[in-house]
XYZ file of C-alpha atoms in Angstrom:
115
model
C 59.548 22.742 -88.540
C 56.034 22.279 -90.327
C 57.444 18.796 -91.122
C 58.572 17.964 -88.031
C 55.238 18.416 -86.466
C 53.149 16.581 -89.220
C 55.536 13.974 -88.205
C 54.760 14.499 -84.582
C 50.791 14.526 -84.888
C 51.312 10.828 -87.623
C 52.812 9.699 -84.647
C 50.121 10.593 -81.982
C 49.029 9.691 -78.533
C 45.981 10.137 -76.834
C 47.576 10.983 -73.346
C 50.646 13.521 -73.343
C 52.591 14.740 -70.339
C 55.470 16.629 -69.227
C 58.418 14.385 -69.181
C 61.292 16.667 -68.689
C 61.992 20.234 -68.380
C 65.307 22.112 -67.618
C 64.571 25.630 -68.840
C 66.184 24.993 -72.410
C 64.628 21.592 -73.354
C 61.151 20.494 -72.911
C 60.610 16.930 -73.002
C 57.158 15.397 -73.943
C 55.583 12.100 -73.946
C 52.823 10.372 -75.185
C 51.202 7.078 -75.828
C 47.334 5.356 -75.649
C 47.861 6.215 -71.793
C 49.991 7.929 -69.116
C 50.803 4.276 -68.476
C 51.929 3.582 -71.633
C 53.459 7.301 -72.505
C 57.142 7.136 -73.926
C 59.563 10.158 -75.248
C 57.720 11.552 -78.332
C 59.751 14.948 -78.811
C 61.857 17.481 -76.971
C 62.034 21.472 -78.127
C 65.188 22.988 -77.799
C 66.501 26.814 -76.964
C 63.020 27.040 -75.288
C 61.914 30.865 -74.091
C 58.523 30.204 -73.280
C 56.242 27.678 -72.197
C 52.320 27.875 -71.558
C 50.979 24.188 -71.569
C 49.976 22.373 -68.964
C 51.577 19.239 -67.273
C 49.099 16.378 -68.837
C 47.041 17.282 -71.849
C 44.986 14.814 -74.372
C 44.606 14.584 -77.986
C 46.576 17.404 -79.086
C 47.184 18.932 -82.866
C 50.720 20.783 -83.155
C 51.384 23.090 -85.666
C 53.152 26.838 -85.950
C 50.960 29.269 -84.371
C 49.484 31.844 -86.952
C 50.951 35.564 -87.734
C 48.316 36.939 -85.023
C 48.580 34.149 -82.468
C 52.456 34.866 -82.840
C 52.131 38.241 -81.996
C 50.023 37.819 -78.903
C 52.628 35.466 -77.649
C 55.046 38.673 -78.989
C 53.516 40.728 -76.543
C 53.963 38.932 -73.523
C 57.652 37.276 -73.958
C 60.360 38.684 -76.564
C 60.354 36.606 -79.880
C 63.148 36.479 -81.822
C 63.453 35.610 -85.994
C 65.194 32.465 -85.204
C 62.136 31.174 -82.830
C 59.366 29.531 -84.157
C 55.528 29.423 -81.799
C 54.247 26.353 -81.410
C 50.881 25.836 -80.867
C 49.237 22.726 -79.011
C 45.429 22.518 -79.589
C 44.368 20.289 -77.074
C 42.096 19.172 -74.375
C 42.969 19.803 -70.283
C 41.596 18.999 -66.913
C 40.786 22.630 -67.477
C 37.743 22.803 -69.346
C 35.421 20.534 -71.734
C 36.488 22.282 -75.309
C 40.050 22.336 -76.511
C 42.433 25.186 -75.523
C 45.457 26.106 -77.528
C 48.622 26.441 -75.649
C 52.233 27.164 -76.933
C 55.967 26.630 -76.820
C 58.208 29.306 -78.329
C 61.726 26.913 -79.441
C 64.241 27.478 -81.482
C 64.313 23.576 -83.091
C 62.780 20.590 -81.903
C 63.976 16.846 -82.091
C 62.088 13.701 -82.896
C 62.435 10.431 -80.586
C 62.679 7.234 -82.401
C 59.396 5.173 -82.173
C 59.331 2.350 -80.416
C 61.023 0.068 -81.878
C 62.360 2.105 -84.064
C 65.969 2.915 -85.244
């Protein structure tokens, strides 16, 4: 997963929203903006979600031992699940927040262009 989401940040976007949601997969986009956003990634067996519908400039990577916990104590975490945490800035304040996505695998869209 720690690959995946090196992968993911290479890959960027300054704007990122919400593309897709069914209550298993999570669909995000990105691109330079909303305009422009295309399919970036979609997380799979998805338990939890705390992120907000349009973020900007975000850093993924696996939430630490004690952010993992916290997230613990509000929603059950299984072995299999990895937390994903989105550090990012939000039409909710002028510093970067960290949200997360508790998944159980996550898939990489093809760039554009891409095969």
């Amino acid at each position: 997963m720690n690959e995946l989401l090196e992968e993911l940040n290479r890959r960027g976007g300054w704007d990122w929203c919400i593309r897709a949601f069914d209550g298993d997969a999570l669909d995000l986009s990105a691109g330079s903006s909303l305009a422009y956003a295309h399919h970036m990634v979609t997380f799979h067996g998805l338990c939890y979600v705390e992120c907000p519908t349009v973020f900007h400039h975000p850093v993924f990577r696996v939430a630490s031992a004690a952010e993992r916990l916290a997230v613990g104590a509000r929603v059950g975490v299984d072995d299999e699940d990895t937390v994903i945490a989105i550090d990012a800035d939000s039409s909710a304040g002028m510093h970067p927040l960290t949200f997360f996505i508790v998944a159980t695998s996550m898939t990489l869209a093809c760039p554009p262009g891409g095969t």
